[in-house]
Coordinates of N, CA and C in Angstrom, one line a residue:
Chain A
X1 N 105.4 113.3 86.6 CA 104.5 112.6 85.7 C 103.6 113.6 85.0
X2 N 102.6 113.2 84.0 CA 101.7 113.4 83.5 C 100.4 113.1 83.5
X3 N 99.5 114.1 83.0 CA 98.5 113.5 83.0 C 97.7 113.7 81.7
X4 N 97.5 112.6 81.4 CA 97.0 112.0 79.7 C 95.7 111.7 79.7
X5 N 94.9 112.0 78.8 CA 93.9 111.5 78.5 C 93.6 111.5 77.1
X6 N 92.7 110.0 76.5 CA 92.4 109.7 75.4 C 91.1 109.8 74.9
X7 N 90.7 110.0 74.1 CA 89.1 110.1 73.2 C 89.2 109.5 71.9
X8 N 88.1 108.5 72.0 CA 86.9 108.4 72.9 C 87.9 106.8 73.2
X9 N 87.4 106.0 75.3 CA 87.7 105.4 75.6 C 87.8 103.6 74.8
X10 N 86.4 103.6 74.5 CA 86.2 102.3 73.5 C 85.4 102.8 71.9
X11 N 85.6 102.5 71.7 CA 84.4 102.1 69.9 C 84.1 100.9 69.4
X12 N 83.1 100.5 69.0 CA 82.5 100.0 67.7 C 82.6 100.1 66.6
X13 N 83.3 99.5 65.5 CA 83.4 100.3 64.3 C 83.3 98.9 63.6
X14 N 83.0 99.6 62.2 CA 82.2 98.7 60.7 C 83.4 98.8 60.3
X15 N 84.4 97.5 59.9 CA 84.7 97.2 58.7 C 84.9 98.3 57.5
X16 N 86.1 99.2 57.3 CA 86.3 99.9 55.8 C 85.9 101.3 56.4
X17 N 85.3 101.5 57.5 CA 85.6 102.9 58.3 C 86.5 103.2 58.5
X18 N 87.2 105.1 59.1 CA 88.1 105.0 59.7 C 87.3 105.7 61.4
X19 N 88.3 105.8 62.1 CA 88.6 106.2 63.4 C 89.8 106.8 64.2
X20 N 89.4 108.1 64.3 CA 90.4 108.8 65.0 C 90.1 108.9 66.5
X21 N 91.5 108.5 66.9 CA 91.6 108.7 68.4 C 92.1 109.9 68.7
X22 N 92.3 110.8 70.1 CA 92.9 111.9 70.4 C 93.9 111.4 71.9
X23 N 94.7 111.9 71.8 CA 95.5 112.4 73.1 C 96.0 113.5 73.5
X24 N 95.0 114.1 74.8 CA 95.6 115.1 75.8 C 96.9 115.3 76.6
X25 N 97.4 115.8 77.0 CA 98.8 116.3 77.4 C 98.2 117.3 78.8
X26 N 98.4 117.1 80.1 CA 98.4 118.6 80.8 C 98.9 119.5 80.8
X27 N 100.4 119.1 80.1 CA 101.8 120.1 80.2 C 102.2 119.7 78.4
X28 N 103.2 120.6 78.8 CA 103.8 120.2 77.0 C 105.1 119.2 77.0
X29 N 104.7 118.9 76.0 CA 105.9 117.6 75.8 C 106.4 117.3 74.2
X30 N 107.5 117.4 73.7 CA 108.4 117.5 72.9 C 108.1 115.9 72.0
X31 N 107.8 114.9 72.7 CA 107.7 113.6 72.5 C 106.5 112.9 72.5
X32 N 105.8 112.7 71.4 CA 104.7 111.8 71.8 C 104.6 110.6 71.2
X33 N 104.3 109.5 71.8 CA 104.5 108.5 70.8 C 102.8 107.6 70.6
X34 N 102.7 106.8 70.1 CA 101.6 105.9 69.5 C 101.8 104.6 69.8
X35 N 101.1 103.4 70.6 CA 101.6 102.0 70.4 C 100.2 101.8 70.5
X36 N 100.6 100.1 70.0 CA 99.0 99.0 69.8 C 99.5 97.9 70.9
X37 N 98.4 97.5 71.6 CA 98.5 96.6 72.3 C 97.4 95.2 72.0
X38 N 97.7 94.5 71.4 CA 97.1 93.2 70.9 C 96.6 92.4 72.0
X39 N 95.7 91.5 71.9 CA 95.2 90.7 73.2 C 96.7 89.6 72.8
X40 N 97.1 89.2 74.4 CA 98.4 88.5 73.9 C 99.9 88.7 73.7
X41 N 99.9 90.1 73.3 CA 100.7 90.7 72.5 C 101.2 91.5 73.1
X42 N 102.7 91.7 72.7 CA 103.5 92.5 73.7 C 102.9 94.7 73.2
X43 N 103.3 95.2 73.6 CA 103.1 96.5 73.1 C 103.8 97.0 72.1
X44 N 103.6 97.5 70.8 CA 103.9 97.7 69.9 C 104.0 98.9 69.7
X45 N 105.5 99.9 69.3 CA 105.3 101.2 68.8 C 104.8 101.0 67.6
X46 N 103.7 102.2 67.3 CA 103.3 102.8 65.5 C 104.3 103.4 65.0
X47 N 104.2 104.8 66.0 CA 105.2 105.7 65.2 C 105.5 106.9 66.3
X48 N 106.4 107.8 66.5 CA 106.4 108.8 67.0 C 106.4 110.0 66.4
X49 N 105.8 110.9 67.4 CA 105.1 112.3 66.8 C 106.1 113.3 67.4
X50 N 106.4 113.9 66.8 CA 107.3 115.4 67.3 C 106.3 116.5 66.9
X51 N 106.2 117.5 67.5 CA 105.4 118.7 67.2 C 106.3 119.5 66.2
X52 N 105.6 119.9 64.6 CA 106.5 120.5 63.8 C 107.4 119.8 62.8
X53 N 107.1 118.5 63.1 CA 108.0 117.6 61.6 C 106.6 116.2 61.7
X54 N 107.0 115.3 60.6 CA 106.2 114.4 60.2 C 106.8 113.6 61.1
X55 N 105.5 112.5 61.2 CA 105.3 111.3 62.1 C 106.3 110.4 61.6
X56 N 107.1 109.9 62.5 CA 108.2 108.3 62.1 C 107.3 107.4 62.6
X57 N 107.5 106.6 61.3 CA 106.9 105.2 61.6 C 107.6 103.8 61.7
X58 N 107.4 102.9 62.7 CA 108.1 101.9 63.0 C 107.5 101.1 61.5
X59 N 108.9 99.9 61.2 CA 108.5 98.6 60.3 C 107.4 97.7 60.6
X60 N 106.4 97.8 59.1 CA 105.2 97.2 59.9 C 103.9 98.3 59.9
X61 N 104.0 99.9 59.7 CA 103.3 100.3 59.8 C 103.7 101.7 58.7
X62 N 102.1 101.8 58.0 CA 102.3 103.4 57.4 C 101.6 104.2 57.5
X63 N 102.1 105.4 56.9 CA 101.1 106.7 57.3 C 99.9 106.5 56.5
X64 N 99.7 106.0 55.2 CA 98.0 105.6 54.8 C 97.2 104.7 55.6
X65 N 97.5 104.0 56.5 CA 97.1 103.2 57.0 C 96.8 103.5 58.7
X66 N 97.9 104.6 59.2 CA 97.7 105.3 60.4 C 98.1 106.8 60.7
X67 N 97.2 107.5 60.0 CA 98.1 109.0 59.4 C 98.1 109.7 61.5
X68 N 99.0 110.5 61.5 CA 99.2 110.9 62.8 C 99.0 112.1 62.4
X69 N 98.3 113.3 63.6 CA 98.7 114.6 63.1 C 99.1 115.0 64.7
X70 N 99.8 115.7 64.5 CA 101.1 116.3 66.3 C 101.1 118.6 66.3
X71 N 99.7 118.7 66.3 CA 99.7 120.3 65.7 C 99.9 121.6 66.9
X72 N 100.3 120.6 68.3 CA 100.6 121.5 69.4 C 101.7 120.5 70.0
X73 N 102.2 121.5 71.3 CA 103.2 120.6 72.2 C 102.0 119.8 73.1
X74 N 101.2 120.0 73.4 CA 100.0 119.0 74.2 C 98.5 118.2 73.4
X75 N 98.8 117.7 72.0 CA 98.1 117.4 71.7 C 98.5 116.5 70.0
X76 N 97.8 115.4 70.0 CA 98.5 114.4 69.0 C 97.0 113.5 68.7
X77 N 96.6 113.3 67.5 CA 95.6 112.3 67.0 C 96.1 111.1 66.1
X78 N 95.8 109.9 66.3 CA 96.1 108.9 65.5 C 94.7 108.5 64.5
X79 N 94.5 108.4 63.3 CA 93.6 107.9 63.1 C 94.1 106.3 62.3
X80 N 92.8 105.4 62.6 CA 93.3 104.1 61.9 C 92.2 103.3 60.9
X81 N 92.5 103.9 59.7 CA 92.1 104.0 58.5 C 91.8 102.8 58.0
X82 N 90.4 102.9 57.0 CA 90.0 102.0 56.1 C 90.1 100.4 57.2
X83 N 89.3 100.4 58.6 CA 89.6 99.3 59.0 C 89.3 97.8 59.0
X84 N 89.7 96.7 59.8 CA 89.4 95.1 59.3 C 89.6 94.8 60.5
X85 N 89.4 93.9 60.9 CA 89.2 92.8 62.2 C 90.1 92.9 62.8
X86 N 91.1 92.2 62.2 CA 92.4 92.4 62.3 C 93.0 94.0 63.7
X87 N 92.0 95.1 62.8 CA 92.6 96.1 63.8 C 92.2 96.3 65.2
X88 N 91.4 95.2 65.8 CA 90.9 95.5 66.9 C 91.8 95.3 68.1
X89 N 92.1 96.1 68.6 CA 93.5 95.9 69.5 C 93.2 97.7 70.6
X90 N 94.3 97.6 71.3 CA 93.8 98.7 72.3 C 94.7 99.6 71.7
X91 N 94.6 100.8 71.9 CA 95.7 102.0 71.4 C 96.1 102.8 72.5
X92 N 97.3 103.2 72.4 CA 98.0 104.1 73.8 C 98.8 104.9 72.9
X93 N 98.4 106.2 73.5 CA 99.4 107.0 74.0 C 100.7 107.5 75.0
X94 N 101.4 108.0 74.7 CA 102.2 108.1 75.8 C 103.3 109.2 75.8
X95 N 103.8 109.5 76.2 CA 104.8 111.0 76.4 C 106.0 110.6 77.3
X96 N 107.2 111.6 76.4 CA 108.5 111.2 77.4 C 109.1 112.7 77.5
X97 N 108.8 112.3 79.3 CA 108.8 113.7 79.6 C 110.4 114.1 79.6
X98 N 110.6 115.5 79.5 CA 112.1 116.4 79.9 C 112.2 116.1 81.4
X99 N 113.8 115.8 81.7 CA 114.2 115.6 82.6 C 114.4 114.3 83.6
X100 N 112.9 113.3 82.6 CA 112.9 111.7 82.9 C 112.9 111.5 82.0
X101 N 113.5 109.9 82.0 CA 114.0 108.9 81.3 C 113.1 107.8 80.9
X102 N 111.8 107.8 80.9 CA 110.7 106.6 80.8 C 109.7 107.8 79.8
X103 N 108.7 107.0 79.7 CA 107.4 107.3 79.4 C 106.1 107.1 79.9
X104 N 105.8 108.0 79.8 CA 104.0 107.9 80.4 C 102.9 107.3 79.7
X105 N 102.4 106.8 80.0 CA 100.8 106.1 79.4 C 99.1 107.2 79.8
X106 N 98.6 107.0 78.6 CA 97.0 107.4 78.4 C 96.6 106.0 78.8
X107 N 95.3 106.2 79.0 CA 94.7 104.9 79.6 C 94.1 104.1 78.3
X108 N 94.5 104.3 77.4 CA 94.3 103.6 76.4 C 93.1 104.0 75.2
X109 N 92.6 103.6 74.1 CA 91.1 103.4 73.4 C 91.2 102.0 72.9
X110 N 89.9 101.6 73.3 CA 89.4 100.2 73.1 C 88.9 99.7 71.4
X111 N 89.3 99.3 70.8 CA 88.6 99.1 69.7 C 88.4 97.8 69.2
X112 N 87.4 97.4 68.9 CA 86.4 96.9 68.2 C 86.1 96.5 66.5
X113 N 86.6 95.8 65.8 CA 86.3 96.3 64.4 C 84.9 94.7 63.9
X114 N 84.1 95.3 63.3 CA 83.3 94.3 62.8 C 83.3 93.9 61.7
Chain B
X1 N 112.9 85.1 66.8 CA 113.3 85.1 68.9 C 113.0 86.5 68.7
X2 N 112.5 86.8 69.7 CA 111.5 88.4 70.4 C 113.2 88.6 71.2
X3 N 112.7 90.0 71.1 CA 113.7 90.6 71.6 C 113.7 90.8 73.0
X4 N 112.5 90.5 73.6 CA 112.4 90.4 75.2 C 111.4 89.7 75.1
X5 N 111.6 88.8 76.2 CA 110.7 87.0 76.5 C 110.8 87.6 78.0
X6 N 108.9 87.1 78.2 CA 108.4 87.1 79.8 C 107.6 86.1 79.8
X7 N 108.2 85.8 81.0 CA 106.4 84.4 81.5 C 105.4 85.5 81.1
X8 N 104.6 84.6 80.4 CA 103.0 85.2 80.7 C 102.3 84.8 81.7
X9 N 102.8 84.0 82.4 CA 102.0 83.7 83.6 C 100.7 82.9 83.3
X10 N 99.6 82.9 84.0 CA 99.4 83.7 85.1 C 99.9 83.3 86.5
X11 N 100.9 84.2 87.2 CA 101.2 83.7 88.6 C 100.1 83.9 89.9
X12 N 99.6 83.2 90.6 CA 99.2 83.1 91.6 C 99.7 83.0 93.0
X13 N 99.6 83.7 93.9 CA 100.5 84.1 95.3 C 99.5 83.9 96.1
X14 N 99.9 83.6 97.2 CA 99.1 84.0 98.7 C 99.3 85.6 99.0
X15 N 98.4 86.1 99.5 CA 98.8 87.3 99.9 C 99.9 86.8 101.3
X16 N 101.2 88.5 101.4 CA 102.5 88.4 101.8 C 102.9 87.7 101.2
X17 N 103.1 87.6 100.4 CA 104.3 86.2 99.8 C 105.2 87.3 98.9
X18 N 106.5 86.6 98.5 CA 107.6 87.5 97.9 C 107.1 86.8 96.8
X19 N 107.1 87.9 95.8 CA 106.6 87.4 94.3 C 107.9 87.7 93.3
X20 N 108.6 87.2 92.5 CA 109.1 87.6 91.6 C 109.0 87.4 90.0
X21 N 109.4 88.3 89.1 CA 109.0 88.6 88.5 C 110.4 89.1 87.1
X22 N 110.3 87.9 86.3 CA 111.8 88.0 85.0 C 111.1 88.7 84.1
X23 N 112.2 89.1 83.0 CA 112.5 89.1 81.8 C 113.9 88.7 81.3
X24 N 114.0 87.9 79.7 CA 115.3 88.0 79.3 C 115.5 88.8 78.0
X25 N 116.6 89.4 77.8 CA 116.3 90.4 76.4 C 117.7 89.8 75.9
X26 N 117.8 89.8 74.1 CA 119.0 89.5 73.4 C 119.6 90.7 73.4
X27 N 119.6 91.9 72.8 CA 119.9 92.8 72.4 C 120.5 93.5 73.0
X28 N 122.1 93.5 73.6 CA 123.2 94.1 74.4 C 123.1 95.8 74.5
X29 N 122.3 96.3 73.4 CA 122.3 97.5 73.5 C 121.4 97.8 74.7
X30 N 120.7 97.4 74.8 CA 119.6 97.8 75.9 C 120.2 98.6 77.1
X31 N 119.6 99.6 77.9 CA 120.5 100.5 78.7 C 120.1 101.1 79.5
X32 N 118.2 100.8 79.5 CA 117.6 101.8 80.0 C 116.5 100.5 80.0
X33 N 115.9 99.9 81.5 CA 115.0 99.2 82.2 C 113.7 99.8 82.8
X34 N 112.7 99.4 82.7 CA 111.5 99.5 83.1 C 110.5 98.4 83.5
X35 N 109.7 98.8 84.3 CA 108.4 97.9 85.1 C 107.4 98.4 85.4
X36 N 106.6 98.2 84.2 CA 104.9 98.7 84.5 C 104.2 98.1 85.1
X37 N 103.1 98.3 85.4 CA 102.1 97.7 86.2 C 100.6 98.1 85.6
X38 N 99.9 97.6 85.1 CA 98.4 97.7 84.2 C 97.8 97.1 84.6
X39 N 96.8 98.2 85.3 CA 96.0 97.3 86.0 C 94.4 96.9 84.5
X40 N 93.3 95.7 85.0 CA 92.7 95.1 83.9 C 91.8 96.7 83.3
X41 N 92.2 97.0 82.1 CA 91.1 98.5 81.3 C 91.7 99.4 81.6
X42 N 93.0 99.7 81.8 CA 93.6 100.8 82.1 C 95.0 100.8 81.6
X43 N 95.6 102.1 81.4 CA 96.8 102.1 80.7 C 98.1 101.4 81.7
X44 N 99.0 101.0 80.9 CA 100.2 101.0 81.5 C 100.9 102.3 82.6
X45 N 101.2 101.8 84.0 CA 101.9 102.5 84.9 C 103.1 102.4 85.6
X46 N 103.8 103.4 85.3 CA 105.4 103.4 85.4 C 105.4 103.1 87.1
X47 N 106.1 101.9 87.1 CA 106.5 101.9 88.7 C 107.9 102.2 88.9
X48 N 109.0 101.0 88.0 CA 110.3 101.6 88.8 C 111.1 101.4 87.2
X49 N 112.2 102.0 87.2 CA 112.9 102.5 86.1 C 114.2 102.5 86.5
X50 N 115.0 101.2 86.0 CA 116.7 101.4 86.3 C 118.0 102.0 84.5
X51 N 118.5 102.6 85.8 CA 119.9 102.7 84.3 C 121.0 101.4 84.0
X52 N 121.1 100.6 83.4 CA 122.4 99.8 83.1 C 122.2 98.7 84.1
X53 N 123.3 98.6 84.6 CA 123.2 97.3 85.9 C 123.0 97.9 87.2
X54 N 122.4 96.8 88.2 CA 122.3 97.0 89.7 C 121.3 97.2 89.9
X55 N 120.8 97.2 91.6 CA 119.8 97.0 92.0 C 119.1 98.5 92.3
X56 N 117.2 98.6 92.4 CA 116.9 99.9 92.9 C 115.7 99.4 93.8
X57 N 115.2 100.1 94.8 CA 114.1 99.4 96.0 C 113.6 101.0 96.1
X58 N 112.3 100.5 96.1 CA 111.2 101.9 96.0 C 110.2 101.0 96.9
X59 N 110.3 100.7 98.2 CA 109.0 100.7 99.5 C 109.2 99.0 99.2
X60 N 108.1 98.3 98.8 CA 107.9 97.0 98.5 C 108.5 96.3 97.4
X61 N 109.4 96.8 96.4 CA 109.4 97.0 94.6 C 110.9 97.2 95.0
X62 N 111.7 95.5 94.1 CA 112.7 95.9 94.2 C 113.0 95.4 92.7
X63 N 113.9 96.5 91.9 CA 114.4 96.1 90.9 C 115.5 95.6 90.4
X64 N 116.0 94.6 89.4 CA 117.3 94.3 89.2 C 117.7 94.0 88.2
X65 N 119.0 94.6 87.7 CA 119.2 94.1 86.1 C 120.7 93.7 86.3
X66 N 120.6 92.5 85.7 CA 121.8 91.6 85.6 C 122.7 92.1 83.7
X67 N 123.1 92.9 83.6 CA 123.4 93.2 81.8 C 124.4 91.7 81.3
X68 N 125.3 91.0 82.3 CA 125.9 90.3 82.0 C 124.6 89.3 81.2
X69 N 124.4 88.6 82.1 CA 123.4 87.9 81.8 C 122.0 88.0 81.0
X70 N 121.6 89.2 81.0 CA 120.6 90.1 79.9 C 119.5 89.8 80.3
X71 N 119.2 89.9 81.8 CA 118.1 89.8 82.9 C 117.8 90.5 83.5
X72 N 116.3 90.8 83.9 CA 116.3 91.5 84.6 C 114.9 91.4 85.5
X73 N 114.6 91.1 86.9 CA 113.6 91.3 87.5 C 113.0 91.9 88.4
X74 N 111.9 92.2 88.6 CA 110.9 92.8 89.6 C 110.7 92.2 90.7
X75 N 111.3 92.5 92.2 CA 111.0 91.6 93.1 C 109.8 92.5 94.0
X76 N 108.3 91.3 94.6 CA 107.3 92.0 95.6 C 107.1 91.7 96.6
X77 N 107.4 92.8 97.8 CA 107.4 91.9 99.0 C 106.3 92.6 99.6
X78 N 105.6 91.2 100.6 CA 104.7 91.7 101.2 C 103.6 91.9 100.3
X79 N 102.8 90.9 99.0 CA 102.2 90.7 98.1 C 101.3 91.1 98.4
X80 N 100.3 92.0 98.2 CA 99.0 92.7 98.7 C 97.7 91.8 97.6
X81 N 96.6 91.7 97.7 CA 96.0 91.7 96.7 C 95.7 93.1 95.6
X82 N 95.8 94.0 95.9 CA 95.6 95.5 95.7 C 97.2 94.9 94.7
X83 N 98.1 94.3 94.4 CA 99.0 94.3 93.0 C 98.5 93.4 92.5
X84 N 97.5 92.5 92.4 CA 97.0 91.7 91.6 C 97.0 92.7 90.2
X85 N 97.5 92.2 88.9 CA 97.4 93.3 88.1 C 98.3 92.6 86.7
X86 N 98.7 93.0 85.6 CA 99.6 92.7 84.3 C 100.8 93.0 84.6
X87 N 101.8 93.0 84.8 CA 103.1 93.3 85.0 C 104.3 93.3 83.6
X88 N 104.5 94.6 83.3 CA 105.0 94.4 81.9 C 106.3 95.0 82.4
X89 N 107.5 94.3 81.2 CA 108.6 95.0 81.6 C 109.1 96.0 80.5
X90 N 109.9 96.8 80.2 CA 110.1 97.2 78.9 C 111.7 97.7 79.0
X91 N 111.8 98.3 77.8 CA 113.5 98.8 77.8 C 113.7 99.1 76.8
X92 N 114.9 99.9 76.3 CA 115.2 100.9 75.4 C 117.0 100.8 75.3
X93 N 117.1 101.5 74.0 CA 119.1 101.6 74.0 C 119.3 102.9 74.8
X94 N 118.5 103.5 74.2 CA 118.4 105.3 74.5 C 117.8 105.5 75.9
X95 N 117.4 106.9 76.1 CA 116.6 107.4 77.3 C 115.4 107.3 77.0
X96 N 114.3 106.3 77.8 CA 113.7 105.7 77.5 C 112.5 106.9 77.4
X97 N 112.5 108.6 77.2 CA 111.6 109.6 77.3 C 111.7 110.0 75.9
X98 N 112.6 109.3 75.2 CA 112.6 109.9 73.6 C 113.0 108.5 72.7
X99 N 113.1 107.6 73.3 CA 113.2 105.8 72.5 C 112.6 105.2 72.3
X100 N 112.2 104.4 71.7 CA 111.6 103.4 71.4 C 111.4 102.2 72.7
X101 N 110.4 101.9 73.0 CA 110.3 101.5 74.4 C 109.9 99.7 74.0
X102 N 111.0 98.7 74.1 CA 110.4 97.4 73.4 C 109.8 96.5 75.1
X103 N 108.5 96.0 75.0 CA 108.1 95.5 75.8 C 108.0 93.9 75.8
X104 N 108.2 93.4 76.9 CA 107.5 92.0 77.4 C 106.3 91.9 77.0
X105 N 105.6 90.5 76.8 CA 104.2 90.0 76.6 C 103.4 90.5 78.2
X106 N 104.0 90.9 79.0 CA 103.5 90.7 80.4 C 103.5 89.5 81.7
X107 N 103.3 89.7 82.8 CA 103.2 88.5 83.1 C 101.6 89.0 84.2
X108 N 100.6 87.9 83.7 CA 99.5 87.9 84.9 C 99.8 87.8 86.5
X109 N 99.5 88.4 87.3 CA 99.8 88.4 88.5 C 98.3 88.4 89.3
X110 N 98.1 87.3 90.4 CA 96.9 87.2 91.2 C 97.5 87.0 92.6
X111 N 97.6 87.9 93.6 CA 97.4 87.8 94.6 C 96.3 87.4 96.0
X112 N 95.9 85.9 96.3 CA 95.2 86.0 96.9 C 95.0 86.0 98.3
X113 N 93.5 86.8 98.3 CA 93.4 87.3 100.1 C 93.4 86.0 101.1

């Protein structure tokens, strides 16, 4: 496994702000991905990050609206732009590691939008 | 129609008790099964991970995927309070370390002492 960590855990944020989250890596990994988890709501990919090419984004989501940057093998930021109520949902990271078949989880960032 | 349907629960057990735990998915591609465990404020945690069809048992945690049928469950024996927790399922066409990982809503799980 891995071990992941996210910044900053929760926020508070105003309406038409943006907010960037980060995710750590201990090891390097080829694979990072982004999902939203809604209260309710099943887990949703954004998009996945490869270190060295642009972010793919699932249907449903764009890079103006969640630009990703991926500038090492252990290290990936999502930011979620210009926000609305609407975006208050939890955010995860996660990594699929070489040699396993699954993915790992960050413990999430909490957000908030007012 | 979601491409994978879970009770949301919330299930409620005695502690020891055999708890189990569905999903159904449409999507025949699917090839690659998963079962998290999230506990409340904390990320999703890989418990057990099967390929294609058949069963896998890791201590208390037994998993099973029926492809015919497009099922698949988490069985818990010996129900602790300590799994009181979200129980998500998820799955993929691909290897689920470079795929698209599509999840269940969850199912609430309470184990009581």
């Amino acid at each position: 496994s891995a071990v992941i960590s996210q910044k900053p855990s929760r926020d508070i944020c105003q309406r038409g702000t943006s907010l960037t989250i980060q995710c750590q890596v201990d090891s390097q990994v080829t694979m990072m991905f982004w999902y939203r988890q809604q209260p309710g709501q099943s887990l949703t990919l954004i998009a996945t990050a490869n270190q060295g090419s642009e972010a793919t984004y699932e249907s449903g989501f764009v890079i103006d609206k969640f630009p990703i940057s991926r500038p090492n093998l252990t290290f990936s930021t999502l930011t979620v732009s210009n926000m609305s109520p609407e975006d208050s949902s939890i955010y995860l990271c996660s990594v699929g590691l070489g040699g396993a078949e699954t993915q790992y989880f960050g413990p999430g960032t909490r957000l908030l939008v007012l | 129609q979601k491409e994978v349907e879970q009770d949301p629960g919330p299930l409620s057990v005695p502690e020891g008790a055999i708890v189990s735990l569905n999903c159904t998915y449409s999507n025949s591609a699917f090839q690659y099964f998963m079962w998290y465990r999230q506990y409340s404020r904390k990320g999703p945690e890989l418990l057990m991970y099967t390929y294609s069809s058949g069963n896998k048992e890791d201590g208390r945690f037994t998993a099973q995927v029926d492809k015919s049928s497009k099922y698949i469950s988490l069985f818990i024996r010996d129900s602790q309070p300590s799994d009181s927790a979200t129980y998500l399922c998820a799955m993929s066409e691909g290897g689920g370390a470079t795929n698209k990982l599509i999840f269940g809503t969850g199912t609430l799980l309470a184990v009581q002492p």
